[in-house]
Coordinates of C-alpha atoms in Angstrom, one line a residue:
M232 CA 8.0 -40.6 -17.2
Y233 CA 5.3 -43.2 -16.6
A234 CA 7.6 -45.3 -14.5
A235 CA 8.2 -42.3 -12.3
W236 CA 4.5 -41.7 -12.0
G237 CA 3.6 -45.3 -11.3
G238 CA 3.7 -47.1 -14.6
K239 CA 0.7 -48.0 -16.8
A240 CA -1.6 -47.9 -13.9
M241 CA -1.4 -44.1 -14.0
R242 CA -2.8 -44.0 -17.6
G243 CA -6.4 -44.3 -16.4
W244 CA -5.9 -41.6 -13.9
C245 CA -4.4 -39.2 -16.5
N246 CA -7.3 -39.8 -18.9
K247 CA -9.8 -39.1 -16.1
I248 CA -8.1 -35.8 -15.2
I249 CA -8.0 -34.8 -18.9
V250 CA -11.8 -35.4 -19.2
Q251 CA -12.5 -33.5 -16.0
E252 CA -10.4 -30.5 -17.0
E253 CA -11.8 -30.3 -20.6
A254 CA -15.3 -30.5 -19.2
R255 CA -14.5 -27.7 -16.7
A256 CA -13.0 -25.6 -19.5
A257 CA -16.2 -26.1 -21.7
L258 CA -18.3 -25.1 -18.7
N259 CA -16.3 -22.0 -18.1
Q260 CA -16.8 -21.0 -21.7
Q261 CA -20.5 -21.6 -21.4
A262 CA -20.6 -19.6 -18.2
Q263 CA -18.8 -16.7 -19.8
A264 CA -21.3 -16.7 -22.7
T265 CA -24.2 -16.8 -20.3
L266 CA -22.8 -13.9 -18.3
K267 CA -22.2 -11.9 -21.4
N268 CA -25.9 -12.4 -22.4
K269 CA -27.0 -11.3 -18.9
V270 CA -24.9 -8.1 -19.2
E271 CA -26.4 -7.3 -22.6
E272 CA -29.9 -7.9 -21.4
H273 CA -29.5 -5.9 -18.3
N274 CA -27.8 -2.9 -20.0
E275 CA -30.5 -2.9 -22.8
D276 CA -32.9 -1.7 -20.1
H277 CA -30.7 0.0 -17.5
G278 CA -27.3 0.7 -19.2
D279 CA -28.1 4.4 -19.8
T280 CA -27.8 5.0 -16.1
P281 CA -24.1 4.8 -15.2
R282 CA -24.6 3.7 -11.6
K283 CA -26.8 0.8 -12.8
R284 CA -24.7 -0.4 -15.7
A285 CA -23.3 -3.9 -15.6
T286 CA -20.0 -5.1 -17.1
L287 CA -18.7 -8.6 -17.9
G288 CA -15.9 -8.2 -15.4
M289 CA -18.3 -7.3 -12.7
L290 CA -20.5 -10.3 -13.2
S291 CA -17.5 -12.6 -13.7
A292 CA -16.3 -11.5 -10.2
V293 CA -19.7 -12.2 -8.7
Y294 CA -19.8 -15.6 -10.4
K295 CA -16.3 -16.6 -9.2
R296 CA -17.1 -15.6 -5.6
G297 CA -20.2 -17.7 -5.8
I298 CA -18.2 -20.7 -6.8
G299 CA -15.8 -20.0 -3.9
A300 CA -18.7 -19.6 -1.4
Y301 CA -20.2 -22.9 -2.4
K302 CA -17.0 -24.7 -1.8
G303 CA -15.6 -22.8 1.1
N304 CA -18.8 -21.9 3.0
P305 CA -21.3 -24.7 2.3
Q306 CA -23.5 -23.8 5.2
S307 CA -24.5 -20.6 3.5
V308 CA -25.9 -22.5 0.5
R309 CA -29.6 -23.2 0.2
P310 CA -30.4 -27.0 0.4
T311 CA -32.0 -27.0 -3.0
V312 CA -28.8 -25.9 -4.7
K313 CA -27.0 -28.9 -6.2
S314 CA -23.9 -27.5 -7.8
P315 CA -21.4 -24.6 -7.4
E316 CA -22.4 -23.3 -10.8
Q317 CA -26.1 -23.1 -9.8
W318 CA -25.2 -21.2 -6.7
A319 CA -22.9 -18.9 -8.6
F320 CA -25.6 -18.0 -11.1
A321 CA -28.1 -17.5 -8.2
R322 CA -25.7 -15.0 -6.8
V323 CA -25.3 -13.2 -10.1
N324 CA -29.1 -12.9 -10.5
S325 CA -29.3 -11.5 -6.9
F326 CA -26.6 -9.0 -7.7
L327 CA -28.3 -7.9 -10.9
Y328 CA -31.6 -7.4 -9.0
A329 CA -29.8 -5.2 -6.5
L330 CA -27.9 -3.3 -9.3
K331 CA -31.3 -2.5 -10.9
N332 CA -33.4 -1.7 -7.8
E333 CA -30.6 -0.4 -5.5
R334 CA -31.8 -2.8 -2.8
F335 CA -31.2 -6.5 -2.0
R336 CA -34.0 -9.1 -1.8
G337 CA -32.1 -11.0 0.9
G338 CA -28.6 -10.8 2.4
K339 CA -26.1 -8.3 1.1
H340 CA -23.1 -9.4 -1.0
D341 CA -20.5 -8.1 -3.4
T342 CA -21.2 -4.5 -2.4
D343 CA -17.7 -3.4 -3.5
L344 CA -18.5 -4.3 -7.1
F345 CA -21.3 -1.8 -7.5
P346 CA -20.5 1.2 -9.8
K347 CA -19.6 4.6 -8.4
G348 CA -22.7 6.4 -7.2
H349 CA -24.8 3.3 -6.6
K350 CA -26.7 3.4 -3.3
L351 CA -25.4 0.0 -2.2
S352 CA -21.8 0.6 -3.1
S353 CA -19.3 0.1 -0.2
R354 CA -16.4 1.5 -2.1
S355 CA -15.1 4.7 -0.5
M356 CA -13.7 7.5 -2.6
E357 CA -11.1 7.9 0.0
D358 CA -9.7 4.6 -1.1
K359 CA -8.9 6.2 -4.5
K360 CA -7.8 9.6 -3.2
E361 CA -4.3 10.8 -3.8
I362 CA -2.3 13.8 -2.5
R363 CA 0.2 15.9 -4.5
T364 CA 2.1 19.1 -3.6
S365 CA 3.1 22.1 -5.6
T366 CA 5.4 25.0 -4.7
G367 CA 4.9 28.7 -5.5
L368 CA 2.8 29.9 -2.6
E369 CA 3.0 33.6 -1.6
V370 CA 1.2 35.8 0.9
R371 CA 0.0 39.3 0.4
Y372 CA -2.3 41.7 2.3
V373 CA -5.2 43.5 0.7
N374 CA -4.3 46.5 2.8
N375 CA -0.9 46.8 4.5
D376 CA -2.5 48.9 7.3
D377 CA -5.1 46.2 8.1
E378 CA -3.4 43.1 9.4
D379 CA -6.8 41.3 9.7
K380 CA -7.4 41.3 5.9
R381 CA -5.1 38.5 4.8
T382 CA -5.1 37.0 1.3
L383 CA -3.1 34.1 0.3
T384 CA -2.4 33.1 -3.3
G385 CA -0.6 30.3 -5.1
Y386 CA -0.8 27.4 -7.4
A387 CA -2.1 24.1 -6.1
I388 CA -1.5 22.4 -9.5
K389 CA 1.0 23.2 -12.2
F390 CA 0.5 21.8 -15.6
G391 CA 3.3 19.9 -17.3
D392 CA 5.7 19.9 -14.4
V393 CA 7.4 16.5 -14.3
T394 CA 8.1 15.5 -10.7
T395 CA 9.5 12.3 -9.2
I396 CA 7.1 10.5 -6.9
G397 CA 8.7 8.5 -4.1
D398 CA 11.6 7.4 -6.3
Q399 CA 9.1 5.1 -8.0
F400 CA 7.9 7.0 -11.0
R401 CA 7.6 10.4 -12.6
E402 CA 4.3 12.3 -12.9
Q403 CA 2.8 15.3 -14.7
V404 CA -0.7 16.8 -15.0
N405 CA -2.1 17.4 -18.4
S406 CA -3.3 21.0 -19.2
R407 CA -6.8 19.6 -19.9
A408 CA -7.0 17.5 -16.7
L409 CA -9.4 19.9 -15.0
E410 CA -11.8 20.5 -17.8
G411 CA -15.3 19.8 -16.7
V412 CA -14.3 19.1 -13.1
D413 CA -16.9 20.4 -10.5
M414 CA -14.8 22.3 -8.0
S415 CA -17.8 24.0 -6.2
N416 CA -17.3 21.8 -3.2
T417 CA -13.5 22.1 -2.9
Y418 CA -12.2 23.1 0.5
A419 CA -9.0 24.9 1.7
L420 CA -7.2 23.2 4.5
F421 CA -3.9 23.4 6.5
N422 CA -2.0 20.1 6.5
H423 CA -5.0 18.2 5.3
D424 CA -6.8 18.8 8.6
W425 CA -10.6 18.7 7.9
S426 CA -11.4 19.7 11.5
T427 CA -10.4 23.4 10.9
P428 CA -11.2 24.3 7.3
L429 CA -9.9 27.7 6.1
G430 CA -12.1 28.2 3.1
R431 CA -14.4 26.9 0.4
A432 CA -14.7 27.5 -3.3
G433 CA -17.3 30.2 -4.1
R434 CA -17.3 31.5 -0.6
N435 CA -14.0 33.0 0.5
M436 CA -11.8 31.1 -2.1
D437 CA -11.5 31.5 -5.9
L438 CA -10.1 28.7 -8.0
T439 CA -9.0 29.7 -11.4
I440 CA -7.6 27.6 -14.3
D441 CA -5.0 29.4 -16.4
D442 CA -2.0 28.4 -18.6
T443 CA 0.1 27.7 -15.5
G444 CA -2.3 25.5 -13.6
L445 CA -4.9 25.8 -10.9
R446 CA -4.5 29.2 -9.1
V447 CA -5.8 29.6 -5.6
D448 CA -6.9 33.0 -4.0
I449 CA -8.3 32.8 -0.5
K450 CA -9.3 35.5 1.9
L451 CA -8.5 34.0 5.3
P452 CA -11.3 33.9 7.9
E453 CA -11.0 35.4 11.3
T454 CA -9.9 32.2 13.0
T455 CA -6.9 31.3 15.1
A456 CA -5.8 28.7 12.5
A457 CA -6.0 31.3 9.7
R458 CA -4.0 33.9 11.6
D459 CA -1.4 31.3 12.5
L460 CA -1.2 30.2 8.8
S461 CA -0.7 33.7 7.6
E462 CA 2.2 34.2 10.0
L463 CA 3.8 30.9 9.0
V464 CA 3.6 31.9 5.3
K465 CA 4.8 35.4 6.0
N466 CA 7.9 34.1 7.7
D467 CA 8.6 31.5 4.9
I468 CA 7.9 28.6 7.2
V469 CA 5.0 27.3 5.0
G470 CA 5.7 27.5 1.3
G471 CA 3.8 24.8 -0.5
M472 CA 0.3 23.7 -1.5
S473 CA -1.1 20.2 -1.8
F474 CA -4.2 19.0 -3.6
G475 CA -6.3 16.0 -2.8
F476 CA -8.0 14.3 -5.8
T477 CA -9.2 11.2 -7.6
I478 CA -8.3 10.3 -11.1
A479 CA -10.7 9.5 -14.0
D480 CA -8.0 8.8 -16.6
D481 CA -4.2 8.4 -16.6
T482 CA -1.5 7.1 -19.0
W483 CA 1.7 5.4 -18.3
T484 CA 4.8 5.6 -20.5
R485 CA 8.0 3.5 -20.0
N486 CA 11.4 3.4 -21.6
D487 CA 14.7 1.7 -20.6
E488 CA 16.5 4.9 -19.5
E489 CA 14.1 6.6 -17.1
M490 CA 11.5 5.8 -14.5
P491 CA 7.9 5.3 -15.7
L492 CA 6.0 8.5 -16.5
R493 CA 2.5 8.9 -15.4
T494 CA 0.4 11.6 -17.1
I495 CA -2.8 12.5 -15.3
N496 CA -5.2 13.1 -18.2
Q497 CA -8.4 13.8 -16.3
I498 CA -9.1 14.5 -12.7
E499 CA -12.4 13.1 -11.5
R500 CA -12.9 15.1 -8.3
L501 CA -10.9 17.8 -6.5
Y502 CA -11.5 17.4 -2.7
E503 CA -9.1 19.9 -1.3
V504 CA -6.3 22.4 -1.7
T505 CA -4.0 22.4 1.3
F506 CA -1.3 24.7 2.6
T507 CA 1.6 22.7 3.8
P508 CA 5.1 23.2 5.1
V509 CA 6.4 20.1 3.3
P510 CA 6.5 20.5 -0.5
A511 CA 7.0 16.8 -1.1
Y512 CA 5.3 14.3 -3.4
P513 CA 4.5 11.2 -1.4
T514 CA 4.0 7.9 -3.2
T515 CA 0.4 6.6 -2.8
E516 CA -0.9 3.1 -2.9
V517 CA -3.5 4.2 -5.5
A518 CA -0.8 5.4 -7.9
L519 CA 1.4 2.3 -7.4
R520 CA -1.6 0.1 -8.1
S521 CA -2.2 2.0 -11.3
M522 CA 1.4 1.6 -12.3
E523 CA 1.4 -2.1 -11.5
A524 CA -1.7 -2.6 -13.6
A525 CA -0.2 -0.7 -16.5
T526 CA 3.1 -2.5 -16.3
T527 CA 1.5 -5.9 -16.1
E528 CA -0.6 -5.3 -19.1
E529 CA 2.4 -3.9 -21.1
D530 CA 4.6 -6.9 -20.1
T531 CA 1.9 -9.3 -21.2
K532 CA 1.6 -7.6 -24.6
E533 CA 5.4 -7.7 -25.0
I534 CA 5.5 -11.5 -24.2
L535 CA 2.7 -12.2 -26.7
Q536 CA 4.4 -10.1 -29.4
E537 CA 7.6 -12.0 -28.8
I538 CA 5.9 -15.4 -29.0
N539 CA 4.2 -14.4 -32.3
G540 CA 7.4 -12.9 -33.7
D541 CA 5.9 -9.5 -33.8
P542 CA 8.0 -6.4 -33.1
V543 CA 7.4 -4.7 -29.8
E544 CA 5.6 -1.4 -30.4
A545 CA 5.4 1.8 -28.5
Q546 CA 5.4 1.1 -24.7
T547 CA 2.5 3.2 -23.7
T548 CA -0.6 2.0 -22.0
S549 CA -3.7 3.4 -20.3
P550 CA -5.5 1.3 -17.7
S551 CA -8.8 3.1 -18.1
S552 CA -8.8 2.5 -21.9
Q553 CA -8.1 -1.2 -21.4
Q554 CA -11.1 -2.1 -19.2
E555 CA -12.9 -3.9 -22.0
E556 CA -9.7 -5.9 -22.8
Q557 CA -9.4 -7.0 -19.1
D558 CA -13.0 -8.2 -19.0
T559 CA -12.2 -11.3 -21.1
E560 CA -9.5 -13.8 -20.8
P561 CA -7.7 -15.4 -23.7
T562 CA -8.7 -19.0 -24.2
T563 CA -6.3 -20.1 -26.9
V564 CA -2.5 -20.2 -27.4
P565 CA -1.3 -18.3 -30.6
Q566 CA -1.2 -20.8 -33.4
N567 CA 1.9 -19.3 -35.0
A568 CA 4.0 -19.6 -31.9
S569 CA 7.6 -20.5 -32.6
E570 CA 8.4 -24.1 -31.7
D571 CA 11.7 -23.2 -30.2
K572 CA 10.2 -20.7 -27.8
P573 CA 8.9 -22.0 -24.4
L574 CA 5.2 -21.8 -23.7
A575 CA 3.5 -22.4 -20.3
F576 CA 1.7 -25.7 -20.4
T577 CA -1.6 -26.2 -18.7
K578 CA -2.2 -29.3 -16.6
V579 CA -4.1 -30.9 -19.6
D580 CA -1.3 -30.1 -22.0
A581 CA 1.2 -31.8 -19.7
L582 CA -0.9 -34.9 -19.3
K583 CA -1.6 -35.2 -23.0
F584 CA 2.1 -34.8 -23.7
L585 CA 2.8 -37.7 -21.3
L586 CA 0.2 -39.9 -22.9
D587 CA 1.4 -39.2 -26.4
H588 CA 5.0 -39.8 -25.5
Q589 CA 4.6 -42.7 -23.1
K590 CA 7.0 -44.9 -25.0

Protein backbone atom coordinates (compact mmCIF):
# COMPACT_ATOMS: atom_id res chain seq x y z
CA MET A 1 0.00 0.00 0.00
CA TYR A 2 2.81 2.40 0.90
CA ALA A 3 4.58 1.62 -2.37
CA ALA A 4 1.42 2.57 -4.22
CA TRP A 5 1.18 5.78 -2.23
CA GLY A 6 4.82 6.77 -2.65
CA GLY A 7 6.71 4.63 -0.15
CA LYS A 8 7.96 5.68 3.28
CA ALA A 9 8.00 9.30 2.23
CA MET A 10 4.21 9.28 2.65
CA ARG A 11 4.41 8.31 6.32
CA GLY A 12 4.96 11.90 7.45
CA TRP A 13 2.08 13.12 5.32
CA CYS A 14 -0.26 10.48 6.76
CA ASN A 15 0.68 11.40 10.33
CA LYS A 16 0.08 15.07 9.55
CA ILE A 17 -3.39 14.36 8.15
CA ILE A 18 -4.26 12.23 11.19
CA VAL A 19 -3.26 15.01 13.59
CA GLN A 20 -5.27 17.58 11.61
CA GLU A 21 -8.38 15.42 11.43
CA GLU A 22 -8.25 14.48 15.12
CA ALA A 23 -7.82 18.15 16.05
CA ARG A 24 -10.79 19.07 13.85
CA ALA A 25 -12.93 16.35 15.45
CA ALA A 26 -12.04 17.61 18.93
CA LEU A 27 -12.90 21.15 17.85
CA ASN A 28 -16.25 20.00 16.48
CA GLN A 29 -17.08 18.33 19.79
CA GLN A 30 -16.08 21.47 21.66
CA ALA A 31 -18.18 23.60 19.31
CA GLN A 32 -21.21 21.33 19.85
CA ALA A 33 -20.80 21.64 23.62
CA THR A 34 -20.59 25.43 23.35
CA LEU A 35 -23.65 25.60 21.12
CA LYS A 36 -25.58 23.38 23.52
CA ASN A 37 -24.73 25.74 26.39
CA LYS A 38 -25.87 28.71 24.31
CA VAL A 39 -29.20 26.99 23.62
CA GLU A 40 -29.75 26.28 27.31
CA GLU A 41 -28.84 29.81 28.37
CA HIS A 42 -31.06 31.39 25.73
CA ASN A 43 -34.07 29.16 26.45
CA GLU A 44 -33.75 29.72 30.18
CA ASP A 45 -34.77 33.33 29.56
CA HIS A 46 -36.80 33.10 26.35
CA GLY A 47 -37.75 29.44 25.84
CA ASP A 48 -41.33 29.89 27.06
CA THR A 49 -42.10 31.90 23.90
CA PRO A 50 -42.28 29.40 20.99
CA ARG A 51 -41.28 31.91 18.31
CA LYS A 52 -38.13 32.81 20.30
CA ARG A 53 -37.08 29.33 21.35
CA ALA A 54 -33.70 28.05 20.13
CA THR A 55 -32.71 24.47 19.31
CA LEU A 56 -29.33 22.81 18.92
CA GLY A 57 -30.13 21.94 15.31
CA MET A 58 -30.93 25.58 14.58
CA LEU A 59 -27.66 26.94 16.02
CA SER A 60 -25.64 24.11 14.45
CA ALA A 61 -26.97 25.15 11.04
CA VAL A 62 -26.03 28.79 11.67
CA TYR A 63 -22.56 27.72 12.83
CA LYS A 64 -21.93 25.53 9.77
CA ARG A 65 -23.05 28.31 7.46
CA GLY A 66 -20.67 30.67 9.22
CA ILE A 67 -17.79 28.27 8.57
CA GLY A 68 -18.81 28.07 4.92
CA ALA A 69 -19.11 31.85 4.59
CA TYR A 70 -15.62 32.36 6.03
CA LYS A 71 -14.12 29.97 3.49
CA GLY A 72 -16.32 30.72 0.49
CA ASN A 73 -16.96 34.44 0.89
CA PRO A 74 -13.95 35.90 2.72
CA GLN A 75 -14.74 39.48 1.67
CA SER A 76 -17.80 39.38 3.95
CA VAL A 77 -15.64 38.63 7.02
CA ARG A 78 -14.52 41.44 9.31
CA PRO A 79 -10.72 42.01 9.29
CA THR A 80 -10.47 41.35 13.03
CA VAL A 81 -11.72 37.79 12.61
CA LYS A 82 -8.83 35.31 12.50
CA SER A 83 -10.50 31.91 12.07
CA PRO A 84 -13.65 30.32 10.58
CA GLU A 85 -14.72 29.19 14.05
CA GLN A 86 -14.54 32.74 15.38
CA TRP A 87 -16.67 33.98 12.49
CA ALA A 88 -19.14 31.10 12.94
CA PHE A 89 -19.68 31.91 16.63
CA ALA A 90 -20.04 35.61 15.82
CA ARG A 91 -22.79 34.64 13.40
CA VAL A 92 -24.45 32.44 16.07
CA ASN A 93 -24.40 35.31 18.57
CA SER A 94 -25.91 37.64 15.98
CA PHE A 95 -28.64 35.09 15.25
CA LEU A 96 -29.47 34.68 18.96
CA TYR A 97 -29.71 38.46 19.34
CA ALA A 98 -32.19 38.61 16.44
CA LEU A 99 -34.09 35.59 17.76
CA LYS A 100 -34.52 37.32 21.11
CA ASN A 101 -35.22 40.88 19.92
CA GLU A 102 -36.88 40.13 16.54
CA ARG A 103 -34.49 42.50 14.83
CA PHE A 104 -30.91 42.34 13.56
CA ARG A 105 -28.12 44.57 14.75
CA GLY A 106 -26.55 44.48 11.28
CA GLY A 107 -27.10 42.56 8.07
CA LYS A 108 -29.75 39.88 7.89
CA HIS A 109 -28.81 36.20 7.69
CA ASP A 110 -30.32 32.74 8.23
CA THR A 111 -33.88 34.09 8.24
CA ASP A 112 -35.17 30.69 7.11
CA LEU A 113 -34.08 29.18 10.44
CA PHE A 114 -36.28 31.33 12.68
CA PRO A 115 -39.25 29.49 14.24
CA LYS A 116 -42.76 29.78 12.91
CA GLY A 117 -44.35 33.07 13.92
CA HIS A 118 -41.07 34.94 14.36
CA LYS A 119 -41.17 38.41 12.83
CA LEU A 120 -37.95 37.85 10.86
CA SER A 121 -38.80 34.39 9.54
CA SER A 122 -38.72 34.12 5.76
CA ARG A 123 -40.31 30.68 5.72
CA SER A 124 -43.64 30.76 3.96
CA MET A 125 -46.46 28.54 5.11
CA GLU A 126 -47.18 28.01 1.43
CA ASP A 127 -43.97 25.97 1.26
CA LYS A 128 -45.55 23.47 3.66
CA LYS A 129 -49.05 23.53 2.25
CA GLU A 130 -50.62 20.36 0.83
CA ILE A 131 -53.79 19.71 -1.13
CA ARG A 132 -56.01 16.62 -0.79
CA THR A 133 -59.38 15.74 -2.30
CA SER A 134 -62.45 13.89 -1.01
CA THR A 135 -65.55 12.77 -2.87
CA GLY A 136 -69.12 12.88 -1.62
CA LEU A 137 -70.32 16.34 -2.57
CA GLU A 138 -74.01 16.95 -3.24
CA VAL A 139 -76.11 20.02 -3.95
CA ARG A 140 -79.48 20.84 -2.51
CA TYR A 141 -81.72 23.89 -2.53
CA VAL A 142 -83.18 25.43 0.59
CA ASN A 143 -86.35 26.12 -1.38
CA ASN A 144 -87.00 24.40 -4.69
CA ASP A 145 -89.05 27.40 -5.80
CA ASP A 146 -86.21 29.83 -5.19
CA GLU A 147 -83.29 29.10 -7.50
CA ASP A 148 -81.27 31.93 -5.94
CA LYS A 149 -81.01 30.17 -2.55
CA ARG A 150 -78.39 27.54 -3.23
CA THR A 151 -76.80 25.40 -0.53
CA LEU A 152 -73.98 22.96 -1.12
CA THR A 153 -72.97 20.31 1.34
CA GLY A 154 -70.30 17.64 1.41
CA TYR A 155 -67.23 16.29 3.22
CA ALA A 156 -63.89 17.94 2.60
CA ILE A 157 -62.12 15.41 4.87
CA LYS A 158 -63.10 11.81 5.60
CA PHE A 159 -61.45 10.17 8.58
CA GLY A 160 -59.82 6.77 8.14
CA ASP A 161 -60.16 6.58 4.35
CA VAL A 162 -56.92 5.11 3.00
CA THR A 163 -56.06 6.61 -0.37
CA THR A 164 -53.09 6.10 -2.67
CA ILE A 165 -51.20 9.34 -3.32
CA GLY A 166 -49.53 9.58 -6.73
CA ASP A 167 -48.52 5.89 -6.72
CA GLN A 168 -45.94 6.83 -4.08
CA PHE A 169 -47.61 6.12 -0.73
CA ARG A 170 -50.94 5.62 1.01
CA GLU A 171 -52.50 8.16 3.35
CA GLN A 172 -55.24 8.48 5.94
CA VAL A 173 -56.44 11.21 8.30
CA ASN A 174 -56.73 10.37 11.99
CA SER A 175 -60.14 11.05 13.56
CA ARG A 176 -58.48 13.43 16.04
CA ALA A 177 -56.46 15.35 13.45
CA LEU A 178 -58.74 18.40 13.62
CA GLU A 179 -58.90 18.70 17.40
CA GLY A 180 -57.96 22.21 18.48
CA VAL A 181 -57.53 23.47 14.90
CA ASP A 182 -58.65 27.08 14.42
CA MET A 183 -60.90 27.07 11.34
CA SER A 184 -62.35 30.55 11.82
CA ASN A 185 -60.37 31.88 8.87
CA THR A 186 -60.95 28.98 6.46
CA TYR A 187 -62.27 29.94 3.01
CA ALA A 188 -64.36 28.13 0.41
CA LEU A 189 -62.97 28.25 -3.14
CA PHE A 190 -63.55 26.77 -6.56
CA ASN A 191 -60.49 25.03 -8.03
CA HIS A 192 -58.20 26.70 -5.48
CA ASP A 193 -58.82 30.12 -7.02
CA TRP A 194 -58.37 32.76 -4.32
CA SER A 195 -59.41 35.57 -6.64
CA THR A 196 -63.11 34.58 -6.44
CA PRO A 197 -63.85 33.18 -2.95
CA LEU A 198 -67.23 31.56 -2.41
CA GLY A 199 -67.45 31.61 1.35
CA ARG A 200 -65.79 31.91 4.71
CA ALA A 201 -66.24 29.97 7.94
CA GLY A 202 -68.61 31.72 10.34
CA ARG A 203 -70.11 33.87 7.60
CA ASN A 204 -71.93 31.87 4.95
CA MET A 205 -70.18 28.55 5.61
CA ASP A 206 -70.40 26.08 8.51
CA LEU A 207 -67.62 23.56 9.19
CA THR A 208 -68.67 20.66 11.39
CA ILE A 209 -66.54 17.78 12.70
CA ASP A 210 -68.46 14.52 13.06
CA ASP A 211 -67.67 10.79 13.03
CA THR A 212 -67.31 10.81 9.24
CA GLY A 213 -64.99 13.76 8.92
CA LEU A 214 -65.20 17.49 8.21
CA ARG A 215 -68.65 18.41 6.89
CA VAL A 216 -69.06 21.57 4.82
CA ASP A 217 -72.36 23.46 4.48
CA ILE A 218 -72.27 26.66 2.45
CA LYS A 219 -74.94 29.09 1.32
CA LEU A 220 -73.59 30.32 -1.98
CA PRO A 221 -73.41 34.08 -2.49
CA GLU A 222 -75.06 35.92 -5.36
CA THR A 223 -72.04 35.91 -7.62
CA THR A 224 -71.48 34.63 -11.12
CA ALA A 225 -68.90 32.11 -9.90
CA ALA A 226 -71.31 30.76 -7.27
CA ARG A 227 -74.19 30.39 -9.75
CA ASP A 228 -71.87 28.64 -12.21
CA LEU A 229 -70.67 26.27 -9.51
CA SER A 230 -74.18 25.31 -8.44
CA GLU A 231 -75.06 24.45 -12.04
CA LEU A 232 -71.88 22.39 -12.43
CA VAL A 233 -72.65 20.43 -9.26
CA LYS A 234 -76.32 20.03 -10.17
CA ASN A 235 -75.32 18.48 -13.51
CA ASP A 236 -72.73 16.13 -11.95
CA ILE A 237 -69.84 17.94 -13.59
CA VAL A 238 -68.25 18.91 -10.27
CA GLY A 239 -68.35 16.19 -7.62
CA GLY A 240 -65.38 16.52 -5.29
CA MET A 241 -63.94 18.66 -2.53
CA SER A 242 -60.32 19.48 -1.76
CA PHE A 243 -58.75 20.87 1.38
CA GLY A 244 -55.57 22.89 1.67
CA PHE A 245 -53.67 22.39 4.91
CA THR A 246 -50.37 22.18 6.76
CA ILE A 247 -49.37 19.33 9.08
CA ALA A 248 -48.29 19.52 12.70
CA ASP A 249 -47.68 15.78 13.14
CA ASP A 250 -47.68 12.68 10.95
CA THR A 251 -46.56 9.05 11.24
CA TRP A 252 -45.14 6.75 8.58
CA THR A 253 -45.50 2.96 8.62
CA ARG A 254 -43.82 0.57 6.20
CA ASN A 255 -43.96 -3.12 5.42
CA ASP A 256 -42.63 -5.26 2.58
CA GLU A 257 -45.98 -5.92 0.92
CA GLU A 258 -47.56 -2.48 0.57
CA MET A 259 -46.58 1.12 -0.10
CA PRO A 260 -45.69 3.28 2.94
CA LEU A 261 -48.72 4.45 4.92
CA ARG A 262 -48.82 8.02 6.14
CA THR A 263 -51.20 8.86 8.98
CA ILE A 264 -51.96 12.54 9.48
CA ASN A 265 -52.21 12.79 13.26
CA GLN A 266 -52.62 16.54 13.63
CA ILE A 267 -53.45 19.26 11.14
CA GLU A 268 -51.77 22.55 11.93
CA ARG A 269 -53.89 24.91 9.83
CA LEU A 270 -56.79 24.51 7.42
CA TYR A 271 -56.51 27.17 4.73
CA GLU A 272 -59.30 26.23 2.39
CA VAL A 273 -62.00 23.84 1.31
CA THR A 274 -62.33 23.77 -2.44
CA PHE A 275 -64.96 22.48 -4.83
CA THR A 276 -63.23 20.67 -7.66
CA PRO A 277 -64.15 18.63 -10.74
CA VAL A 278 -61.12 16.35 -10.31
CA PRO A 279 -61.37 14.07 -7.25
CA ALA A 280 -57.67 13.15 -7.38
CA TYR A 281 -55.00 13.06 -4.71
CA PRO A 282 -51.90 14.76 -6.16
CA THR A 283 -48.50 13.93 -4.72
CA THR A 284 -46.90 16.96 -3.07
CA GLU A 285 -43.24 17.75 -2.52
CA VAL A 286 -43.99 18.37 1.15
CA ALA A 287 -45.38 14.86 1.64
CA LEU A 288 -42.52 13.28 -0.29
CA ARG A 289 -39.96 15.13 1.82
CA SER A 290 -41.71 13.87 4.94
CA MET A 291 -41.65 10.31 3.59
CA GLU A 292 -37.97 10.61 2.63
CA ALA A 293 -37.04 11.85 6.10
CA ALA A 294 -38.97 9.04 7.77
CA THR A 295 -37.53 6.41 5.43
CA THR A 296 -33.96 7.62 5.89
CA GLU A 297 -34.28 7.60 9.67
CA GLU A 298 -35.82 4.14 9.62
CA ASP A 299 -33.15 2.71 7.31
CA THR A 300 -30.44 4.17 9.55
CA LYS A 301 -31.95 2.47 12.59
CA GLU A 302 -32.15 -0.84 10.75
CA ILE A 303 -28.49 -0.63 9.72
CA LEU A 304 -27.36 0.14 13.26
CA GLN A 305 -29.49 -2.69 14.62
CA GLU A 306 -27.96 -5.07 12.11
CA ILE A 307 -24.42 -3.95 13.01
CA ASN A 308 -25.14 -4.46 16.69
CA GLY A 309 -26.80 -7.80 16.09
CA ASP A 310 -30.12 -6.53 17.41
CA PRO A 311 -33.42 -7.64 15.87
CA VAL A 312 -35.21 -5.12 13.68
CA GLU A 313 -38.22 -3.82 15.56
CA ALA A 314 -41.52 -2.40 14.33
CA GLN A 315 -40.97 -0.26 11.25
CA THR A 316 -42.85 2.83 12.33
CA THR A 317 -41.45 6.32 12.60
CA SER A 318 -42.62 9.86 13.17
CA PRO A 319 -40.43 12.72 11.90
CA SER A 320 -41.88 15.24 14.32
CA SER A 321 -41.14 13.06 17.35
CA GLN A 322 -37.54 12.53 16.24
CA GLN A 323 -36.49 16.18 16.08
CA GLU A 324 -34.37 15.91 19.21
CA GLU A 325 -32.62 12.80 17.84
CA GLN A 326 -31.79 14.62 14.62
CA ASP A 327 -30.23 17.55 16.49
CA THR A 328 -27.18 15.52 17.50
CA GLU A 329 -24.92 13.36 15.41
CA PRO A 330 -23.36 10.08 16.60
CA THR A 331 -19.67 10.47 17.30
CA THR A 332 -18.68 6.85 17.97
CA VAL A 333 -18.93 3.52 16.21
CA PRO A 334 -20.78 0.79 18.20
CA GLN A 335 -18.20 -1.09 20.24
CA ASN A 336 -19.91 -4.45 19.84
CA ALA A 337 -19.94 -4.33 16.04
CA SER A 338 -19.32 -7.72 14.51
CA GLU A 339 -15.86 -8.01 12.96
CA ASP A 340 -17.14 -9.76 9.85
CA LYS A 341 -19.61 -6.98 9.02
CA PRO A 342 -18.35 -4.04 6.92
CA LEU A 343 -18.22 -0.59 8.50
CA ALA A 344 -17.63 2.71 6.72
CA PHE A 345 -14.09 3.91 7.53
CA THR A 346 -13.39 7.57 8.05
CA LYS A 347 -10.31 9.13 6.49
CA VAL A 348 -8.50 8.89 9.83
CA ASP A 349 -9.45 5.23 10.21
CA ALA A 350 -8.04 4.45 6.77
CA LEU A 351 -4.76 6.26 7.39
CA LYS A 352 -4.29 4.63 10.78
CA PHE A 353 -4.94 1.25 9.21
CA LEU A 354 -2.24 1.90 6.61
CA LEU A 355 0.26 2.97 9.23
CA ASP A 356 -0.47 -0.04 11.43
CA HIS A 357 -0.16 -2.46 8.50
CA GLN A 358 2.67 -0.82 6.55
CA LYS A 359 4.69 -4.03 6.46
